[in-house]
Amino acid sequence: GCSVQMGDDGRDAAMDTIATQGKLVDFAAGYDQTVGQVLGQVPAAWGEYDLYLVGEGHGSQTNYLLQLYLTRYFVEEQSVRYLLLEESYSVGQLLNRYLETGAEALLSEIFSGLQGTISCNQDNLELYRSLYAYRQSLPEEKRFQFVGIQLESPKPLTFRYLSLLLEEAAAGTDSGGWPAPLRQLKEANRYNFNDRTLISTLKEELESREADYRDALGEGFFPLSMVVQNLYHDTSDYSSQEKAIAANFRLLYENLPE
């Protein structure tokens, strides 16, 4: 299950604090010491790399505090703009909407959808609040975004993101002229949107009728392609999952702006 406290309490101070074991830890005061201990003498060659990977112990409260510190370090010192998440592409995109708006209702919806996962805990909730507040303090050119590279889970959040994406794409246009599979997806509900035949057809047509789908979706073409690809490769086989995640990373690396 997932037990988190929502609302605005303490969010004004979120940039400087994070809840850990029920206590507020001073983010600003601990930054220099913690980053120094973790990173030690930072190799000058680090500035030559595009990708930095940091391991963790799942669900440990220490992770969330270090994630704040290391985000600040990599954003300010290494000009990192994308934070990879061990979450689905859809969850990453929903969290990006939270980063842009600070909408607590959306954050609540995301965490409700994460019930039953190790991501759903109070410390992780406070982490995202803190990252939102920290991002707000940055100039536009330094503002980061999340990139989810896992396959699609939980499915209710996938459906929520697809609904938002297609609703925005249809705004001010005649979606009646969209390709039939795309109309079917737009009209689907949370119980049938992941129909295997529909997803297979969409994956094929996103390639064979790319121009038509780009015309219909505009900037939503690439995000929809990512979600459809993830749903198409949905599997419980660990090896197949890892291959799909690696393919996701390569595709995102090639398509995201520098």
Coordinates of C-alpha atoms in Angstrom, one line a residue:
G1 CA 0.0 0.0 0.0
C2 CA 0.9 3.6 0.1
S3 CA 0.5 6.1 2.9
V4 CA 1.4 9.7 2.1
Q5 CA 0.2 13.0 3.4
M6 CA -0.8 15.4 0.7
G7 CA -1.4 19.2 0.8
D8 CA 0.6 22.3 0.8
D9 CA 2.0 22.1 4.4
G10 CA 5.7 22.8 4.3
R11 CA 6.0 23.1 0.5
D12 CA 7.3 26.7 0.7
A13 CA 10.3 25.3 2.5
A14 CA 10.6 22.2 0.3
M15 CA 13.7 23.5 -1.5
D16 CA 15.7 23.4 1.8
T17 CA 14.2 20.4 3.6
I18 CA 13.1 16.8 3.0
A19 CA 11.3 14.5 5.4
T20 CA 13.5 11.6 6.5
Q21 CA 12.3 9.3 9.2
G22 CA 9.7 11.8 10.2
K23 CA 12.2 14.7 10.6
L24 CA 13.1 17.6 8.4
V25 CA 16.7 17.6 7.3
D26 CA 18.3 20.8 6.2
F27 CA 19.0 20.5 2.5
A28 CA 21.2 23.6 2.1
A29 CA 23.4 23.1 5.2
G30 CA 24.2 19.5 4.5
Y31 CA 24.9 19.9 0.8
D32 CA 28.6 20.7 0.8
Q33 CA 29.6 18.1 3.4
T34 CA 27.5 15.3 1.9
V35 CA 28.5 15.9 -1.7
G36 CA 32.1 16.1 -0.7
Q37 CA 31.9 12.7 1.1
V38 CA 30.1 11.0 -1.7
L39 CA 32.1 12.4 -4.6
G40 CA 35.4 13.1 -3.0
Q41 CA 37.8 14.4 -5.6
V42 CA 35.7 14.7 -8.7
P43 CA 37.7 13.7 -11.8
A44 CA 38.1 16.5 -14.2
A45 CA 37.2 14.0 -17.0
W46 CA 33.6 13.9 -15.6
G47 CA 32.8 17.0 -17.6
E48 CA 33.4 15.0 -20.8
Y49 CA 30.5 12.6 -20.2
D50 CA 26.9 12.8 -21.3
L51 CA 25.6 10.1 -18.9
Y52 CA 26.1 9.6 -15.1
L53 CA 24.6 6.5 -13.4
V54 CA 24.2 6.3 -9.6
G55 CA 23.3 3.1 -7.8
E56 CA 20.9 2.9 -4.9
G57 CA 19.2 0.6 -2.4
H58 CA 15.5 0.5 -3.3
G59 CA 13.3 2.2 -0.8
S60 CA 16.0 3.5 1.5
Q61 CA 15.3 6.9 3.0
T62 CA 18.9 7.9 2.5
N63 CA 18.5 7.6 -1.3
Y64 CA 16.0 10.5 -1.4
L65 CA 18.3 13.0 0.4
L66 CA 21.3 12.0 -1.7
Q67 CA 19.1 12.3 -4.8
L68 CA 18.5 15.9 -3.9
Y69 CA 22.1 16.7 -3.2
L70 CA 23.4 14.9 -6.4
T71 CA 20.7 16.5 -8.5
R72 CA 21.9 19.9 -7.4
Y73 CA 25.5 18.9 -8.0
F74 CA 25.0 17.5 -11.5
V75 CA 22.6 20.4 -12.6
E76 CA 24.9 23.1 -11.3
E77 CA 28.3 21.7 -11.9
Q78 CA 27.9 19.3 -14.8
S79 CA 25.0 21.0 -16.7
V80 CA 22.8 17.9 -16.6
R81 CA 19.3 18.5 -17.9
Y82 CA 17.7 15.1 -17.8
L83 CA 17.2 12.9 -14.8
L84 CA 16.6 9.2 -15.6
L85 CA 13.9 7.5 -13.6
E86 CA 13.3 3.9 -12.8
E87 CA 9.7 4.6 -13.7
S88 CA 7.7 4.3 -16.9
Y89 CA 7.8 6.9 -19.7
S90 CA 4.3 7.9 -18.8
V91 CA 5.0 8.4 -15.1
G92 CA 8.1 10.5 -16.1
Q93 CA 5.9 12.6 -18.3
L94 CA 3.3 13.1 -15.6
L95 CA 6.0 14.1 -13.1
N96 CA 7.3 16.6 -15.7
R97 CA 3.9 18.2 -15.7
Y98 CA 4.1 18.5 -12.0
L99 CA 7.5 20.1 -12.3
E100 CA 6.1 22.7 -14.6
T101 CA 3.0 23.5 -12.5
G102 CA 3.5 22.4 -8.9
A103 CA 0.0 21.1 -9.0
E104 CA -0.5 19.1 -5.8
A105 CA -3.6 17.4 -7.2
L106 CA -1.6 15.9 -10.0
L107 CA 1.1 14.7 -7.6
S108 CA -1.6 13.1 -5.4
E109 CA -3.0 11.4 -8.5
I110 CA 0.5 10.1 -9.4
F111 CA 1.1 8.7 -6.0
S112 CA -2.3 7.1 -5.8
G113 CA -1.4 5.3 -9.0
L114 CA 1.9 4.2 -7.5
Q115 CA 0.2 2.4 -4.6
G116 CA 1.8 -1.0 -4.0
T117 CA 5.2 0.0 -5.4
I118 CA 8.4 1.0 -3.6
S119 CA 8.0 4.4 -5.1
C120 CA 4.9 5.2 -3.0
N121 CA 6.2 6.5 0.3
Q122 CA 6.3 9.9 2.1
D123 CA 10.0 10.4 1.6
N124 CA 9.7 10.0 -2.2
L125 CA 6.7 12.4 -2.2
E126 CA 8.8 15.1 -0.4
L127 CA 11.6 14.5 -2.8
Y128 CA 9.4 15.5 -5.7
R129 CA 8.2 18.5 -3.9
S130 CA 11.7 19.5 -3.1
L131 CA 12.8 19.0 -6.7
Y132 CA 9.9 21.1 -7.9
A133 CA 10.9 24.0 -5.6
Y134 CA 14.6 23.6 -6.4
R135 CA 13.8 23.7 -10.2
Q136 CA 11.7 26.8 -9.7
S137 CA 14.8 28.5 -8.3
L138 CA 16.9 27.8 -11.4
P139 CA 17.1 30.0 -14.6
E140 CA 15.1 28.6 -17.5
E141 CA 18.2 27.2 -19.3
K142 CA 19.1 25.1 -16.3
R143 CA 15.7 23.6 -15.6
F144 CA 15.8 19.8 -15.8
Q145 CA 13.2 17.3 -16.7
F146 CA 12.5 13.6 -15.9
V147 CA 13.0 10.8 -18.4
G148 CA 11.2 7.5 -17.5
I149 CA 12.8 4.6 -19.3
Q150 CA 10.9 1.6 -17.9
L151 CA 8.1 -0.2 -19.5
E152 CA 4.5 0.9 -18.8
S153 CA 3.5 0.3 -15.2
P154 CA 1.2 1.0 -13.4
K155 CA -1.3 0.9 -16.3
P156 CA -3.8 3.4 -14.8
L157 CA -1.1 6.1 -14.9
T158 CA -0.3 5.1 -18.5
F159 CA -4.0 5.6 -19.4
R160 CA -4.0 8.9 -17.5
Y161 CA -1.0 10.2 -19.5
L162 CA -2.4 9.0 -22.8
S163 CA -5.7 10.7 -22.1
L164 CA -4.0 14.0 -21.4
L165 CA -1.8 13.7 -24.5
L166 CA -4.6 12.9 -26.9
E167 CA -6.9 15.5 -25.4
E168 CA -4.3 18.2 -25.9
A169 CA -3.6 16.9 -29.5
A170 CA -7.3 17.1 -30.3
A171 CA -7.8 20.6 -28.9
G172 CA -8.8 22.9 -31.7
T173 CA -8.7 20.2 -34.4
D174 CA -11.1 17.7 -35.9
S175 CA -10.0 14.4 -34.4
G176 CA -12.7 12.7 -36.6
G177 CA -10.1 12.9 -39.4
W178 CA -7.5 11.0 -37.4
P179 CA -6.4 7.5 -38.4
A180 CA -9.0 5.0 -37.1
P181 CA -6.7 3.3 -34.6
L182 CA -5.8 6.6 -33.1
R183 CA -9.5 7.5 -32.8
Q184 CA -10.1 4.1 -31.1
L185 CA -7.3 4.8 -28.6
K186 CA -8.8 8.3 -27.8
E187 CA -12.2 6.8 -27.2
A188 CA -10.9 3.9 -25.1
N189 CA -11.3 3.6 -21.4
R190 CA -8.9 2.5 -18.7
Y191 CA -10.0 -1.1 -19.0
N192 CA -9.6 -1.6 -22.8
F193 CA -7.0 0.9 -24.0
N194 CA -4.3 -1.7 -23.8
D195 CA -6.0 -4.0 -26.2
R196 CA -3.2 -6.1 -27.8
T197 CA -4.6 -5.9 -31.4
L198 CA -5.0 -2.1 -31.1
I199 CA -1.5 -1.6 -29.7
S200 CA 0.0 -3.8 -32.4
T201 CA -1.9 -1.9 -35.1
L202 CA -0.8 1.4 -33.7
K203 CA 2.9 0.4 -33.6
E204 CA 2.7 -0.7 -37.2
E205 CA 0.9 2.4 -38.4
L206 CA 3.1 4.8 -36.4
E207 CA 5.9 3.6 -38.7
S208 CA 4.0 3.0 -42.0
R209 CA 1.8 6.1 -41.8
E210 CA 4.2 8.3 -39.9
A211 CA 3.2 11.5 -41.8
D212 CA -0.5 11.0 -41.0
Y213 CA 0.2 10.5 -37.3
R214 CA 2.6 13.4 -37.1
D215 CA -0.1 15.6 -38.7
A216 CA -2.7 14.4 -36.2
L217 CA -0.5 14.6 -33.1
G218 CA 2.1 17.3 -33.7
E219 CA 4.5 17.4 -30.8
G220 CA 2.6 14.5 -29.3
F221 CA 3.9 12.1 -31.9
F222 CA 7.1 11.1 -30.2
P223 CA 5.6 10.7 -26.7
L224 CA 2.8 8.5 -28.1
S225 CA 5.3 6.4 -30.0
M226 CA 7.2 5.8 -26.8
V227 CA 4.1 4.7 -24.9
V228 CA 2.9 2.4 -27.7
Q229 CA 6.3 0.9 -28.0
N230 CA 6.4 0.2 -24.3
L231 CA 2.9 -1.3 -24.3
Y232 CA 3.8 -3.5 -27.3
H233 CA 6.9 -4.9 -25.6
D234 CA 5.0 -5.4 -22.3
T235 CA 6.3 -8.6 -20.8
S236 CA 7.0 -10.3 -17.4
D237 CA 10.3 -11.8 -18.8
Y238 CA 13.1 -10.0 -17.0
S239 CA 15.6 -10.4 -19.9
S240 CA 13.2 -9.1 -22.4
Q241 CA 12.3 -6.1 -20.2
E242 CA 16.0 -5.2 -19.9
K243 CA 16.4 -5.3 -23.6
A244 CA 13.4 -3.1 -24.1
I245 CA 14.6 -0.6 -21.5
A246 CA 18.0 -0.4 -23.2
A247 CA 16.2 0.3 -26.5
N248 CA 14.2 3.0 -24.8
F249 CA 17.3 4.7 -23.6
R250 CA 18.9 4.7 -27.0
L251 CA 15.8 6.1 -28.6
L252 CA 15.4 8.8 -26.0
Y253 CA 19.1 9.7 -26.2
E254 CA 18.8 10.1 -30.0
N255 CA 15.6 12.2 -29.9
L256 CA 15.8 14.4 -26.8
P257 CA 17.2 17.9 -27.3
E258 CA 20.8 18.3 -26.0

